[in-house]
Amino acid sequence: MAKSKTESAEGEAPPVIIKKYANRRLYNTESSSYITLEHLAQLTREGREFKVLDAKSNEDITHGVLTQIIMDEESRGATMLPSNFLRQLISMYGDSMQSMVPHYLEESMAAFRRNQSQFRSAIEGAFAGGPFAEIAKRNLAMFEAAAGAFKPGGALTKDEEIAGLKAQLAELQAKVDKLGA
């Protein structure tokens, strides 16, 4: 079957190209319309990839625009980033570990998102404290380990991390088997 113009080789839609003009307006080239940062936030929530280019230089400015969306959300009172976390993040700039932080944060967020779906399942299934409490304990342990990685000497070795993940997987499988019984 032939792929449409809007699909990549993997079957996913290519990123929407957004042009940002000197007057700070954002133009969605896919819909041929001007949009706002809120529209870009909605695209993100929907899982749609986009790329923001400076209309004059064609420079990729997506990172800066995403940062602006976060700043806007935070200023509206929907704070998710605690001041202490922001201080720790700022302190990592210029540190020898700076190049590792983006990958670490991406992996941590991916793990959080995976666990978030487990939280939702537990809440939606109205399990009376049992599985929800266990998931909360596991997540707390995971986040404590993640926080420890920012402290000198606190990072787990790759073997320790793999062993921990295997233990979590075995625990999850046991719970799934128990729920299915």
PDB file of C-alpha atoms in Angstrom:
ATOM      1  CA  MET A   1       0.000   0.000   0.000  1.00  0.00           C
ATOM      2  CA  ALA A   2       1.431   3.409  -0.937  1.00  0.00           C
ATOM      3  CA  LYS A   3       1.987   5.995   1.769  1.00  0.00           C
ATOM      4  CA  SER A   4       0.165   9.293   1.515  1.00  0.00           C
ATOM      5  CA  LYS A   5       2.073  12.549   1.394  1.00  0.00           C
ATOM      6  CA  THR A   6       1.305  13.083   5.071  1.00  0.00           C
ATOM      7  CA  GLU A   7       2.810   9.786   6.237  1.00  0.00           C
ATOM      8  CA  SER A   8       6.447   8.954   6.826  1.00  0.00           C
ATOM      9  CA  ALA A   9       8.004   5.566   6.148  1.00  0.00           C
ATOM     10  CA  GLU A  10       6.998   4.452   9.670  1.00  0.00           C
ATOM     11  CA  GLY A  11       3.352   5.386   9.034  1.00  0.00           C
ATOM     12  CA  GLU A  12       3.403   8.413  11.296  1.00  0.00           C
ATOM     13  CA  ALA A  13       2.416  11.869  10.126  1.00  0.00           C
ATOM     14  CA  PRO A  14       5.394  14.159   9.563  1.00  0.00           C
ATOM     15  CA  PRO A  15       5.757  17.094  11.948  1.00  0.00           C
ATOM     16  CA  VAL A  16       3.563  20.096  11.287  1.00  0.00           C
ATOM     17  CA  ILE A  17       5.708  23.028  10.189  1.00  0.00           C
ATOM     18  CA  ILE A  18       4.978  26.247  12.045  1.00  0.00           C
ATOM     19  CA  LYS A  19       6.517  29.514  10.864  1.00  0.00           C
ATOM     20  CA  LYS A  20       7.177  32.233  13.431  1.00  0.00           C
ATOM     21  CA  TYR A  21       7.279  35.729  12.017  1.00  0.00           C
ATOM     22  CA  ALA A  22       9.080  38.807  13.351  1.00  0.00           C
ATOM     23  CA  ASN A  23       5.752  40.150  14.621  1.00  0.00           C
ATOM     24  CA  ARG A  24       5.652  37.009  16.877  1.00  0.00           C
ATOM     25  CA  ARG A  25       2.732  35.482  14.968  1.00  0.00           C
ATOM     26  CA  LEU A  26       2.723  31.739  14.392  1.00  0.00           C
ATOM     27  CA  TYR A  27       1.576  30.336  11.056  1.00  0.00           C
ATOM     28  CA  ASN A  28       0.550  26.697  10.684  1.00  0.00           C
ATOM     29  CA  THR A  29       1.593  25.663   7.172  1.00  0.00           C
ATOM     30  CA  GLU A  30      -0.590  22.545   7.311  1.00  0.00           C
ATOM     31  CA  SER A  31      -3.871  24.369   7.993  1.00  0.00           C
ATOM     32  CA  SER A  32      -2.757  27.644   6.352  1.00  0.00           C
ATOM     33  CA  SER A  33      -3.842  29.630   9.387  1.00  0.00           C
ATOM     34  CA  TYR A  34      -2.396  31.731  12.166  1.00  0.00           C
ATOM     35  CA  ILE A  35      -2.361  30.020  15.547  1.00  0.00           C
ATOM     36  CA  THR A  36      -1.457  30.760  19.159  1.00  0.00           C
ATOM     37  CA  LEU A  37       0.844  29.133  21.675  1.00  0.00           C
ATOM     38  CA  GLU A  38      -2.279  27.531  23.177  1.00  0.00           C
ATOM     39  CA  HIS A  39      -2.886  25.789  19.825  1.00  0.00           C
ATOM     40  CA  LEU A  40       0.669  24.441  19.948  1.00  0.00           C
ATOM     41  CA  ALA A  41       0.098  23.276  23.534  1.00  0.00           C
ATOM     42  CA  GLN A  42      -3.021  21.437  22.346  1.00  0.00           C
ATOM     43  CA  LEU A  43      -1.092  19.804  19.484  1.00  0.00           C
ATOM     44  CA  THR A  44       1.432  18.630  22.066  1.00  0.00           C
ATOM     45  CA  ARG A  45      -1.282  17.202  24.332  1.00  0.00           C
ATOM     46  CA  GLU A  46      -2.679  15.347  21.313  1.00  0.00           C
ATOM     47  CA  GLY A  47       0.751  13.838  20.669  1.00  0.00           C
ATOM     48  CA  ARG A  48       1.182  15.648  17.350  1.00  0.00           C
ATOM     49  CA  GLU A  49       4.736  16.518  16.421  1.00  0.00           C
ATOM     50  CA  PHE A  50       5.519  20.000  15.161  1.00  0.00           C
ATOM     51  CA  LYS A  51       8.568  22.015  14.265  1.00  0.00           C
ATOM     52  CA  VAL A  52       8.711  25.797  14.671  1.00  0.00           C
ATOM     53  CA  LEU A  53      10.928  27.610  12.195  1.00  0.00           C
ATOM     54  CA  ASP A  54      11.924  31.264  12.139  1.00  0.00           C
ATOM     55  CA  ALA A  55      10.198  32.562   9.000  1.00  0.00           C
ATOM     56  CA  LYS A  56      13.160  34.694   7.960  1.00  0.00           C
ATOM     57  CA  SER A  57      16.186  32.516   8.743  1.00  0.00           C
ATOM     58  CA  ASN A  58      14.455  29.086   8.668  1.00  0.00           C
ATOM     59  CA  GLU A  59      16.244  28.321  11.970  1.00  0.00           C
ATOM     60  CA  ASP A  60      14.591  25.643  14.133  1.00  0.00           C
ATOM     61  CA  ILE A  61      13.297  27.492  17.220  1.00  0.00           C
ATOM     62  CA  THR A  62      11.040  24.713  18.538  1.00  0.00           C
ATOM     63  CA  HIS A  63      12.914  24.407  21.845  1.00  0.00           C
ATOM     64  CA  GLY A  64      12.433  28.084  22.685  1.00  0.00           C
ATOM     65  CA  VAL A  65       8.747  27.990  21.768  1.00  0.00           C
ATOM     66  CA  LEU A  66       8.149  24.878  23.896  1.00  0.00           C
ATOM     67  CA  THR A  67       9.909  26.619  26.783  1.00  0.00           C
ATOM     68  CA  GLN A  68       7.620  29.624  26.281  1.00  0.00           C
ATOM     69  CA  ILE A  69       4.556  27.350  26.434  1.00  0.00           C
ATOM     70  CA  ILE A  70       5.793  25.940  29.759  1.00  0.00           C
ATOM     71  CA  MET A  71       6.418  29.453  31.092  1.00  0.00           C
ATOM     72  CA  ASP A  72       2.899  30.493  30.071  1.00  0.00           C
ATOM     73  CA  GLU A  73       1.358  27.422  31.731  1.00  0.00           C
ATOM     74  CA  GLU A  74       3.374  27.996  34.903  1.00  0.00           C
ATOM     75  CA  SER A  75       2.382  31.681  35.048  1.00  0.00           C
ATOM     76  CA  ARG A  76      -1.310  30.733  34.853  1.00  0.00           C
ATOM     77  CA  GLY A  77      -0.998  28.996  38.190  1.00  0.00           C
ATOM     78  CA  ALA A  78      -0.789  25.462  36.788  1.00  0.00           C
ATOM     79  CA  THR A  79       2.653  24.958  38.325  1.00  0.00           C
ATOM     80  CA  MET A  80       4.217  21.548  37.905  1.00  0.00           C
ATOM     81  CA  LEU A  81       7.853  22.506  38.302  1.00  0.00           C
ATOM     82  CA  PRO A  82       8.755  23.056  41.966  1.00  0.00           C
ATOM     83  CA  SER A  83      11.196  25.872  42.690  1.00  0.00           C
ATOM     84  CA  ASN A  84      13.697  23.437  44.175  1.00  0.00           C
ATOM     85  CA  PHE A  85      13.651  21.358  40.980  1.00  0.00           C
ATOM     86  CA  LEU A  86      14.190  24.503  38.877  1.00  0.00           C
ATOM     87  CA  ARG A  87      17.111  25.523  41.097  1.00  0.00           C
ATOM     88  CA  GLN A  88      18.670  22.080  40.702  1.00  0.00           C
ATOM     89  CA  LEU A  89      18.162  22.202  36.960  1.00  0.00           C
ATOM     90  CA  ILE A  90      19.740  25.660  36.692  1.00  0.00           C
ATOM     91  CA  SER A  91      22.700  24.510  38.786  1.00  0.00           C
ATOM     92  CA  MET A  92      23.384  21.755  36.229  1.00  0.00           C
ATOM     93  CA  TYR A  93      24.101  24.280  33.456  1.00  0.00           C
ATOM     94  CA  GLY A  94      27.844  24.394  32.893  1.00  0.00           C
ATOM     95  CA  ASP A  95      28.361  21.241  34.966  1.00  0.00           C
ATOM     96  CA  SER A  96      30.320  18.375  33.449  1.00  0.00           C
ATOM     97  CA  MET A  97      27.128  16.268  33.669  1.00  0.00           C
ATOM     98  CA  GLN A  98      25.054  18.810  31.683  1.00  0.00           C
ATOM     99  CA  SER A  99      25.118  16.756  28.491  1.00  0.00           C
ATOM    100  CA  MET A 100      23.594  13.767  30.310  1.00  0.00           C
ATOM    101  CA  VAL A 101      20.697  15.671  31.897  1.00  0.00           C
ATOM    102  CA  PRO A 102      18.435  15.942  28.809  1.00  0.00           C
ATOM    103  CA  HIS A 103      18.555  12.180  28.181  1.00  0.00           C
ATOM    104  CA  TYR A 104      18.039  11.436  31.863  1.00  0.00           C
ATOM    105  CA  LEU A 105      15.038  13.775  32.059  1.00  0.00           C
ATOM    106  CA  GLU A 106      13.517  12.280  28.890  1.00  0.00           C
ATOM    107  CA  GLU A 107      13.874   8.747  30.268  1.00  0.00           C
ATOM    108  CA  SER A 108      12.489   9.811  33.657  1.00  0.00           C
ATOM    109  CA  MET A 109       9.480  11.459  32.021  1.00  0.00           C
ATOM    110  CA  ALA A 110       8.870   8.380  29.860  1.00  0.00           C
ATOM    111  CA  ALA A 111       8.909   6.207  32.983  1.00  0.00           C
ATOM    112  CA  PHE A 112       6.556   8.622  34.709  1.00  0.00           C
ATOM    113  CA  ARG A 113       4.162   8.527  31.741  1.00  0.00           C
ATOM    114  CA  ARG A 114       4.172   4.708  31.794  1.00  0.00           C
ATOM    115  CA  ASN A 115       3.369   4.733  35.512  1.00  0.00           C
ATOM    116  CA  GLN A 116       0.787   7.472  35.000  1.00  0.00           C
ATOM    117  CA  SER A 117      -1.288   5.102  32.883  1.00  0.00           C
ATOM    118  CA  GLN A 118      -1.093   2.543  35.700  1.00  0.00           C
ATOM    119  CA  PHE A 119      -2.330   5.200  38.145  1.00  0.00           C
ATOM    120  CA  ARG A 120      -5.232   6.003  35.865  1.00  0.00           C
ATOM    121  CA  SER A 121      -6.114   2.338  35.459  1.00  0.00           C
ATOM    122  CA  ALA A 122      -6.126   1.864  39.217  1.00  0.00           C
ATOM    123  CA  ILE A 123      -8.253   4.954  39.805  1.00  0.00           C
ATOM    124  CA  GLU A 124     -10.687   4.211  36.988  1.00  0.00           C
ATOM    125  CA  GLY A 125     -11.020   0.591  38.091  1.00  0.00           C
ATOM    126  CA  ALA A 126     -11.862   1.830  41.616  1.00  0.00           C
ATOM    127  CA  PHE A 127      -9.570  -0.637  43.343  1.00  0.00           C
ATOM    128  CA  ALA A 128     -10.017  -0.012  47.043  1.00  0.00           C
ATOM    129  CA  GLY A 129      -6.521   1.056  48.022  1.00  0.00           C
ATOM    130  CA  GLY A 130      -4.735  -2.214  47.154  1.00  0.00           C
ATOM    131  CA  PRO A 131      -3.134  -1.845  43.729  1.00  0.00           C
ATOM    132  CA  PHE A 132      -3.257   1.955  43.916  1.00  0.00           C
ATOM    133  CA  ALA A 133      -1.298   1.956  47.152  1.00  0.00           C
ATOM    134  CA  GLU A 134       1.270  -0.468  45.712  1.00  0.00           C
ATOM    135  CA  ILE A 135       1.712   1.647  42.580  1.00  0.00           C
ATOM    136  CA  ALA A 136       2.111   4.776  44.722  1.00  0.00           C
ATOM    137  CA  LYS A 137       4.818   3.062  46.799  1.00  0.00           C
ATOM    138  CA  ARG A 138       6.622   1.920  43.643  1.00  0.00           C
ATOM    139  CA  ASN A 139       6.433   5.382  42.100  1.00  0.00           C
ATOM    140  CA  LEU A 140       7.680   7.008  45.288  1.00  0.00           C
ATOM    141  CA  ALA A 141      10.658   4.634  45.309  1.00  0.00           C
ATOM    142  CA  MET A 142      11.304   5.360  41.630  1.00  0.00           C
ATOM    143  CA  PHE A 143      11.193   9.131  42.161  1.00  0.00           C
ATOM    144  CA  GLU A 144      13.446   8.897  45.215  1.00  0.00           C
ATOM    145  CA  ALA A 145      15.932   6.971  43.087  1.00  0.00           C
ATOM    146  CA  ALA A 146      15.597   9.588  40.338  1.00  0.00           C
ATOM    147  CA  ALA A 147      16.200  12.407  42.811  1.00  0.00           C
ATOM    148  CA  GLY A 148      19.226  10.550  44.136  1.00  0.00           C
ATOM    149  CA  ALA A 149      20.722  10.485  40.666  1.00  0.00           C
ATOM    150  CA  PHE A 150      21.084  14.278  40.819  1.00  0.00           C
ATOM    151  CA  LYS A 151      23.205  13.983  43.964  1.00  0.00           C
ATOM    152  CA  PRO A 152      26.915  13.180  43.647  1.00  0.00           C
ATOM    153  CA  GLY A 153      27.410   9.439  43.863  1.00  0.00           C
ATOM    154  CA  GLY A 154      23.655   8.850  43.794  1.00  0.00           C
ATOM    155  CA  ALA A 155      23.291   7.539  40.269  1.00  0.00           C
ATOM    156  CA  LEU A 156      22.671   3.842  39.779  1.00  0.00           C
ATOM    157  CA  THR A 157      24.952   1.794  37.606  1.00  0.00           C
ATOM    158  CA  LYS A 158      23.440   0.402  34.431  1.00  0.00           C
ATOM    159  CA  ASP A 159      23.410  -3.124  35.936  1.00  0.00           C
ATOM    160  CA  GLU A 160      21.631  -1.865  39.078  1.00  0.00           C
ATOM    161  CA  GLU A 161      19.103   0.002  36.962  1.00  0.00           C
ATOM    162  CA  ILE A 162      18.442  -3.090  34.797  1.00  0.00           C
ATOM    163  CA  ALA A 163      18.077  -5.281  37.901  1.00  0.00           C
ATOM    164  CA  GLY A 164      15.629  -2.781  39.379  1.00  0.00           C
ATOM    165  CA  LEU A 165      13.606  -2.663  36.179  1.00  0.00           C
ATOM    166  CA  LYS A 166      13.514  -6.469  36.005  1.00  0.00           C
ATOM    167  CA  ALA A 167      12.263  -6.608  39.602  1.00  0.00           C
ATOM    168  CA  GLN A 168       9.571  -4.021  38.830  1.00  0.00           C
ATOM    169  CA  LEU A 169       8.537  -5.947  35.728  1.00  0.00           C
ATOM    170  CA  ALA A 170       8.274  -9.203  37.690  1.00  0.00           C
ATOM    171  CA  GLU A 171       6.224  -7.429  40.369  1.00  0.00           C
ATOM    172  CA  LEU A 172       3.895  -5.951  37.743  1.00  0.00           C
ATOM    173  CA  GLN A 173       3.497  -9.319  36.032  1.00  0.00           C
ATOM    174  CA  ALA A 174       2.581 -10.925  39.353  1.00  0.00           C
ATOM    175  CA  LYS A 175      -0.057  -8.242  39.946  1.00  0.00           C
ATOM    176  CA  VAL A 176      -1.465  -8.640  36.442  1.00  0.00           C
ATOM    177  CA  ASP A 177      -1.644 -12.405  36.952  1.00  0.00           C
ATOM    178  CA  LYS A 178      -3.365 -11.872  40.303  1.00  0.00           C
ATOM    179  CA  LEU A 179      -5.914  -9.448  38.793  1.00  0.00           C
ATOM    180  CA  GLY A 180      -6.599 -11.824  35.911  1.00  0.00           C
ATOM    181  CA  ALA A 181      -7.251 -14.766  38.214  1.00  0.00           C
TER     182      ALA A 181
END
